[in-house]
């Protein structure tokens, strides 16, 4: 049998401790599958004394993950610390430069430094595997990197943040407000004490930026992503969406258009009958559309110790199965030096259907003025519904418009015009509608 693969794990939190546990519990099975043992020979975390719920006394402890990354005691450096700078970046870079394979679950790091790290990995002839960084346990990186050669991707989109999907699912099922569900999600551990990163779309954007690079062969451009979170989604939106045959999801969407590549993260209305609309709670899903394959949808657990560990261990097992001298495939599906500059499509040129909810003064002429603003901007309407707002029927009304395909620029201009006309009693709500099978 080949020599054992020696693994060093930096970070022994939710994911790191699960990885160590599964490597121990499934050791015999992994040896059979990989043709060699996989052993945890080194570990690093902040607090040496903390109980990790697993005996790791046979592994050498390192206070400094960078030192661990450089030691000759390991063949693979597993980074599960997190963060886009600091010890995570320094240790991953050090490991690659020292010729160690790296496995990471760190989307923030890859979104910011992925291309530079890929260049080092490819120069050194080692693997940089990151299946767990996008959609947790769902094998979407492998699918895009290895199983879709020759396909040209036209669009990739998905539910990439379990916290947001959990909140939206409960808002719809229970008819309660965003704030109420968020508080409960924090109590149950589904949302962080500071939830901004999740609910305002940053986490989805990091993951989307990696998928975009794999889909279109472009350099990662996380800072160029248009981003809107879910904190302004109300029960009125969810109910109106249901009445119109839609469900609201926070989607990350990357799409090739005539003017460049669109990357956007925002609340989106998808048809209730579509497959992605059936993805509830903390579950994630990724849809990939290509010229040869058509549409593929992968769905499954997007976070949590075990699900994420499953992806990390899959990456470690791939390294265990590889043999010295074997030429490894490139990190982002094509050599890092061949990744093209990212050509950004302006959000103003985004084309699609729109849901617009307006709360207006209940007076003569308002309805006609709204219709005129739409017509002036060449927006054709699929439907326009007006009804009284319960409890305040005498003073104001809600007008809900659904447009046929139009542009973001036209919608913004029309809504700005309506706002200037002075008919609104509340902020207008605009939600994009996404085609989904
Ligand atoms: N949790 C998930 O469901 C999930 C899913 C997908 C991807 N990820 C990614 O996986 C990574 C880890 O996430 P997690 O949830 O496991 O985080 P976590 O529970 O906060 O664990 C972080 C670990 O890093 C250690 N650490 C922090 N600073 C360190 C330093 N300077 N030197 C050495 N160790 C240090 C901590 O040590 P102490 O324990 O001693 O404090 C802790 O063990 C992140 O990149 C995250 O984005 C997580």
XYZ file of C-alpha atoms and ligand atoms in Angstrom:
485
model
C 0.000 0.000 0.000
C 1.168 3.557 -0.720
C 2.409 5.670 2.164
C -0.205 7.341 4.335
C -1.362 10.818 3.339
C -0.522 13.193 6.198
C -3.045 15.931 6.772
C -2.606 19.130 8.796
C -5.832 20.840 9.850
C -5.791 24.555 10.686
C -9.021 25.566 12.424
C -10.877 23.137 14.664
C -14.235 24.896 14.883
C -17.565 23.752 13.414
C -16.034 22.420 10.194
C -12.498 21.528 11.352
C -13.660 19.391 14.273
C -16.206 17.623 12.028
C -13.498 16.889 9.443
C -11.244 15.387 12.122
C -14.136 13.309 13.490
C -15.221 11.942 10.103
C -11.614 11.154 9.133
C -11.393 9.079 12.333
C -14.825 7.412 12.078
C -14.504 6.585 8.368
C -10.786 5.749 8.358
C -11.173 2.140 7.163
C -13.608 3.047 4.391
C -11.409 5.938 3.206
C -8.353 3.645 3.142
C -10.258 1.174 0.949
C -11.397 3.933 -1.396
C -8.066 5.749 -1.661
C -5.664 2.819 -1.469
C -3.786 4.452 1.409
C -4.388 5.670 4.941
C -5.278 9.289 5.623
C -3.979 10.470 8.985
C -4.270 13.776 10.828
C -0.640 14.440 11.711
C -0.802 18.149 12.643
C -3.406 20.574 13.999
C -3.643 24.270 14.745
C -6.264 26.487 16.382
C -6.229 29.445 18.760
C -7.002 27.707 22.030
C -4.968 24.588 22.641
C -6.957 23.648 25.755
C -10.433 23.782 24.232
C -12.277 20.460 24.169
C -12.955 19.608 20.510
C -14.975 16.497 21.392
C -12.370 14.250 19.762
C -8.993 12.882 20.827
C -6.360 14.623 18.698
C -3.415 13.881 20.992
C -1.566 11.922 18.285
C -1.350 15.026 16.069
C 1.363 17.662 16.566
C 0.014 20.976 17.799
C 1.068 24.241 16.100
C 0.253 27.628 17.604
C 0.959 29.192 14.231
C -0.873 27.818 11.158
C 1.816 29.318 8.887
C 4.467 27.190 10.586
C 2.213 24.166 10.202
C 1.747 24.957 6.509
C 5.510 24.879 6.013
C 6.348 21.769 8.006
C 7.546 18.689 6.164
C 5.308 16.645 8.494
C 2.265 17.171 6.261
C 1.330 16.469 2.634
C -1.962 18.394 2.685
C -2.792 21.648 4.452
C -6.496 21.979 5.281
C -7.483 25.583 5.983
C -10.665 25.896 8.067
C -9.864 29.109 9.917
C -11.835 31.549 7.742
C -11.332 35.201 6.761
C -9.941 36.765 3.599
C -6.669 37.986 5.146
C -4.701 37.197 8.299
C -3.742 33.638 9.182
C -5.960 32.043 6.520
C -4.360 33.867 3.591
C -0.838 33.699 5.009
C -1.019 29.976 5.745
C -2.612 28.950 2.436
C 0.011 30.949 0.529
C 2.812 29.474 2.649
C 1.522 25.922 2.120
C 1.288 26.315 -1.662
C 4.733 27.910 -1.845
C 6.110 25.026 0.188
C 4.633 22.620 -2.370
C 1.813 21.303 -0.157
C -1.619 20.546 -1.528
C -4.304 22.766 0.009
C -7.953 22.130 0.799
C -10.063 25.060 1.979
C -13.716 25.906 2.649
C -12.968 29.625 2.641
C -15.080 31.473 0.044
C -14.051 34.907 1.341
C -10.377 34.088 0.742
C -11.001 32.689 -2.750
C -13.291 35.561 -3.744
C -10.474 37.999 -2.968
C -7.258 36.096 -3.674
C -8.370 32.960 -5.544
C -6.657 33.730 -8.845
C -3.312 34.667 -7.242
C -3.407 31.512 -5.097
C -4.344 29.387 -8.132
C -1.303 30.751 -9.982
C 0.978 29.611 -7.152
C -0.699 26.178 -6.973
C -0.362 25.651 -10.720
C 3.266 26.825 -10.731
C 4.091 24.449 -7.904
C 2.117 21.561 -9.441
C -0.088 21.073 -6.394
C -3.833 21.003 -5.884
C -5.933 23.789 -4.416
C -9.314 22.196 -3.735
C -12.279 24.196 -2.426
C -15.472 22.172 -2.892
C -16.840 23.244 0.516
C -16.452 26.948 -0.270
C -19.612 27.089 -2.406
C -22.923 25.556 -1.341
C -21.366 23.429 1.445
C -21.942 19.738 0.762
C -23.211 20.126 -2.826
C -20.505 18.984 -5.281
C -20.926 21.973 -7.571
C -17.222 22.813 -8.007
C -16.421 19.300 -9.221
C -19.430 19.360 -11.491
C -18.431 22.645 -13.107
C -14.684 22.063 -13.087
C -14.568 18.467 -14.233
C -17.878 17.177 -15.526
C -18.827 19.889 -18.000
C -15.885 20.104 -20.382
C -16.930 21.468 -23.759
C -20.131 22.999 -22.411
C -20.614 26.736 -22.770
C -22.444 28.049 -19.735
C -25.077 30.687 -20.421
C -26.339 31.231 -16.876
C -25.615 29.937 -13.407
C -27.840 30.862 -10.501
C -28.680 29.604 -7.103
C -29.785 29.798 -3.525
C -26.364 30.019 -1.919
C -27.128 31.238 1.592
C -29.073 28.970 3.948
C -29.790 31.730 6.474
C -31.635 33.864 3.908
C -33.560 30.933 2.509
C -34.534 29.850 6.016
C -35.848 33.341 6.825
C -37.802 33.685 3.572
C -39.254 30.181 3.917
C -40.520 30.880 7.435
C -41.852 34.331 6.512
C -43.960 32.699 3.811
C -45.067 29.675 5.855
C -45.917 31.576 9.044
C -46.926 35.015 7.796
C -44.549 36.767 10.208
C -42.200 39.696 9.640
C -38.531 39.600 8.661
C -37.464 40.944 12.083
C -39.399 38.304 14.020
C -37.979 35.418 11.978
C -34.455 36.834 12.107
C -34.529 37.003 15.918
C -35.766 33.425 16.099
C -33.145 32.275 13.582
C -30.445 33.857 15.765
C -31.846 32.105 18.847
C -31.803 28.744 17.014
C -28.293 29.250 15.634
C -29.349 29.601 11.967
C -28.220 33.240 11.867
C -25.141 34.951 13.298
C -25.366 37.543 16.097
C -24.318 40.042 13.395
C -26.333 38.762 10.430
C -25.348 41.548 7.993
C -22.922 39.440 6.016
C -25.615 36.862 5.238
C -28.788 38.918 4.918
C -27.309 41.743 2.878
C -25.985 39.288 0.276
C -22.195 39.413 0.846
C -21.873 35.672 1.500
C -23.911 34.849 -1.614
C -21.751 37.275 -3.624
C -18.512 35.568 -2.547
C -19.841 32.190 -3.648
C -21.291 33.580 -6.863
C -17.956 35.156 -7.815
C -16.321 31.714 -7.716
C -19.101 30.131 -9.787
C -18.848 32.960 -12.330
C -15.152 32.312 -12.847
C -15.759 28.591 -13.358
C -18.726 29.239 -15.651
C -17.210 31.867 -17.922
C -13.443 31.460 -17.553
C -13.092 34.970 -16.154
C -10.989 36.407 -13.358
C -12.863 36.491 -10.051
C -14.553 39.877 -9.588
C -16.476 39.763 -6.303
C -16.388 43.549 -5.891
C -18.263 44.049 -9.142
C -21.365 42.177 -8.028
C -24.621 44.097 -7.807
C -26.035 43.350 -4.371
C -29.343 43.780 -2.560
C -30.244 41.848 0.587
C -33.546 40.578 1.955
C -34.039 42.911 4.928
C -36.617 45.053 3.120
C -38.814 42.126 2.066
C -42.218 42.434 3.718
C -45.265 40.237 4.170
C -46.996 42.412 1.554
C -44.348 41.329 -0.998
C -44.577 37.668 -0.052
C -48.378 37.644 -0.230
C -48.444 39.529 -3.538
C -45.821 37.158 -4.964
C -47.982 34.167 -3.951
C -51.092 35.695 -5.543
C -49.175 36.210 -8.784
C -47.734 32.665 -8.852
C -44.255 33.502 -7.594
C -42.091 32.814 -4.554
C -39.334 35.148 -3.320
C -35.785 33.755 -3.038
C -32.435 35.445 -2.552
C -30.632 34.387 -5.730
C -27.106 34.857 -6.932
C -27.203 35.031 -10.738
C -24.360 35.140 -13.261
C -25.372 35.426 -16.882
C -23.683 36.069 -20.182
C -25.342 38.969 -22.010
C -24.549 40.932 -25.159
C -22.932 43.710 -23.139
C -20.865 41.505 -20.822
C -21.384 39.300 -17.801
C -24.069 40.129 -15.273
C -23.338 39.204 -11.690
C -26.130 40.071 -9.300
C -27.440 39.096 -5.892
C -30.953 40.234 -4.973
C -34.363 39.053 -3.837
C -35.948 37.460 -6.861
C -39.390 36.232 -7.789
C -39.296 32.754 -9.298
C -42.383 30.886 -10.563
C -43.914 28.863 -7.716
C -43.953 25.782 -9.951
C -40.218 25.989 -10.769
C -37.834 23.478 -9.227
C -35.787 26.135 -7.459
C -38.933 27.485 -5.768
C -39.264 24.111 -3.998
C -35.922 24.579 -2.218
C -36.890 25.395 1.358
C -35.230 26.213 4.668
C -31.442 26.073 4.969
C -31.086 23.962 1.815
C -28.997 25.379 -1.046
C -29.412 24.867 -4.795
C -27.407 25.710 -7.893
C -28.818 25.727 -11.435
C -26.415 25.615 -14.371
C -27.555 26.197 -17.959
C -25.337 25.189 -20.832
C -25.588 24.766 -24.583
C -24.957 21.011 -24.585
C -26.367 19.797 -21.290
C -29.389 22.073 -20.951
C -30.333 22.880 -17.353
C -28.907 21.037 -14.375
C -30.058 21.644 -10.801
C -28.106 20.470 -7.802
C -29.642 20.849 -4.378
C -28.667 19.812 -0.876
C -27.223 20.902 2.457
C -25.278 24.138 2.058
C -23.721 24.401 5.511
C -23.222 22.686 8.854
C -20.290 20.708 10.220
C -20.994 17.311 8.661
C -22.207 18.467 5.233
C -19.248 20.799 4.863
C -16.871 18.121 6.160
C -18.205 15.780 3.463
C -17.002 18.187 0.770
C -13.652 18.800 2.512
C -13.026 15.065 2.835
C -13.948 14.508 -0.807
C -11.215 17.019 -1.673
C -8.692 15.310 0.626
C -9.581 11.906 -0.857
C -8.940 13.229 -4.383
C -5.442 14.187 -3.270
C -4.960 10.782 -1.619
C -5.915 9.087 -4.905
C -3.618 11.260 -7.036
C -0.128 9.936 -7.652
C 3.253 11.722 -7.731
C 4.064 12.941 -11.229
C 0.387 13.147 -12.162
C -0.461 16.484 -13.789
C -3.230 18.125 -11.751
C -6.088 19.951 -13.440
C -6.201 23.746 -13.123
C -7.870 25.287 -10.071
C -10.629 27.189 -11.878
C -11.177 24.741 -14.718
C -8.596 26.394 -17.003
C -5.073 27.618 -16.264
C -5.147 30.669 -13.958
C -3.095 32.661 -16.501
C -5.795 32.016 -19.135
C -8.629 33.425 -17.043
C -9.885 36.403 -19.001
C -10.509 39.872 -17.569
C -14.082 40.103 -16.409
C -16.276 42.280 -18.648
C -19.031 43.692 -16.483
C -22.529 44.230 -17.870
C -24.070 47.329 -16.299
C -27.031 46.635 -14.051
C -28.953 49.392 -15.845
C -28.995 47.236 -18.977
C -30.359 44.161 -17.181
C -33.419 42.920 -19.064
C -36.262 41.042 -17.405
C -39.678 41.216 -15.815
C -40.268 43.362 -12.724
C -42.667 43.367 -9.797
C -43.357 46.881 -8.538
C -45.377 47.525 -5.365
C -46.446 51.099 -4.717
C -48.317 52.463 -1.708
C -50.130 55.558 -2.955
C -52.547 58.257 -1.798
C -56.086 57.186 -2.562
C -57.055 60.059 -4.842
C -58.277 60.567 -8.342
C -55.668 60.506 -11.110
C -52.980 58.491 -9.318
C -53.649 55.291 -11.227
C -53.573 57.112 -14.557
C -50.354 58.956 -13.622
C -48.627 55.655 -12.809
C -49.762 54.101 -16.082
C -48.457 57.169 -17.954
C -45.003 56.960 -16.347
C -44.835 53.321 -17.417
C -45.896 54.097 -20.977
C -43.458 57.047 -21.201
C -40.628 54.604 -20.476
C -41.880 51.984 -22.943
C -42.725 49.556 -20.173
C -45.458 47.167 -21.148
C -47.484 45.796 -18.252
C -48.527 42.195 -17.795
C -50.824 43.163 -14.929
C -51.781 46.087 -12.744
C -53.813 45.542 -9.607
C -55.066 48.125 -7.156
C -56.444 47.390 -3.722
C -57.035 49.119 -0.413
C -54.461 48.701 2.324
C -56.259 47.030 5.224
C -56.798 49.320 8.204
C -56.009 52.446 6.229
C -58.428 51.965 3.377
C -59.600 55.550 3.321
C -56.161 57.144 3.024
C -54.047 54.922 0.797
C -54.052 52.101 -1.676
C -51.551 49.538 -2.891
C -50.830 49.301 -6.595
C -49.026 46.217 -7.828
C -47.557 46.169 -11.308
C -45.945 43.279 -13.129
C -44.032 44.221 -16.248
C -43.226 42.298 -19.386
C -39.525 42.183 -20.215
C -38.018 45.641 -19.892
C -34.752 47.142 -18.681
C -33.562 48.125 -15.240
C -32.912 51.644 -16.542
C -36.527 52.039 -17.715
C -37.941 50.749 -14.429
C -35.721 53.036 -12.344
C -36.698 56.028 -14.464
C -40.406 55.234 -14.239
C -40.319 54.652 -10.465
C -38.263 57.841 -9.922
C -40.870 59.721 -11.945
C -43.745 58.293 -9.892
C -41.892 59.206 -6.685
C -41.372 62.788 -7.927
C -45.065 63.036 -8.852
C -45.737 62.924 -5.092
C -48.265 60.104 -5.148
C -46.393 57.674 -2.891
C -46.953 57.386 0.848
C -44.155 54.834 1.349
C -40.919 53.726 -0.342
C -41.577 51.883 -3.621
C -40.660 48.201 -3.723
C -39.085 46.731 -6.859
C -38.314 43.001 -7.156
C -36.834 41.414 -10.254
C -38.498 38.361 -11.770
C -36.216 35.531 -12.906
C -37.026 32.941 -15.512
C -36.599 29.471 -13.944
C -37.566 26.020 -15.152
N -19.801 26.477 9.333
C -20.235 26.140 8.142
O -21.328 25.563 8.018
C -19.409 26.412 6.916
C -19.902 26.004 5.648
C -19.115 26.209 4.508
C -17.900 26.829 4.632
N -17.471 27.252 5.876
C -16.154 27.914 5.947
O -15.284 27.093 6.723
C -14.347 27.912 7.415
C -14.430 27.593 8.909
O -15.733 27.858 9.374
P -16.239 27.384 10.824
O -17.716 27.611 10.816
O -15.720 26.038 11.137
O -15.533 28.489 11.750
P -15.330 28.464 13.346
O -16.261 27.489 13.972
O -15.369 29.882 13.784
O -13.858 27.895 13.506
C -12.708 28.649 13.200
C -11.494 27.938 13.737
O -10.345 28.666 13.381
C -9.480 28.761 14.511
N -8.668 29.973 14.402
C -9.053 31.267 14.396
N -7.990 32.079 14.313
C -6.903 31.279 14.281
C -5.515 31.508 14.202
N -5.016 32.753 14.172
N -4.680 30.441 14.191
C -5.163 29.186 14.232
N -6.472 28.901 14.296
C -7.320 29.934 14.326
C -10.405 28.808 15.716
O -9.682 28.393 16.872
P -10.390 28.247 18.324
O -11.419 27.168 18.176
O -9.275 27.851 19.210
O -10.977 29.597 18.633
C -11.486 27.798 15.284
O -11.120 26.505 15.641
C -14.726 29.358 7.051
O -13.930 29.783 5.975
C -16.172 29.255 6.628
O -16.546 30.272 5.718
C -18.196 27.042 7.001
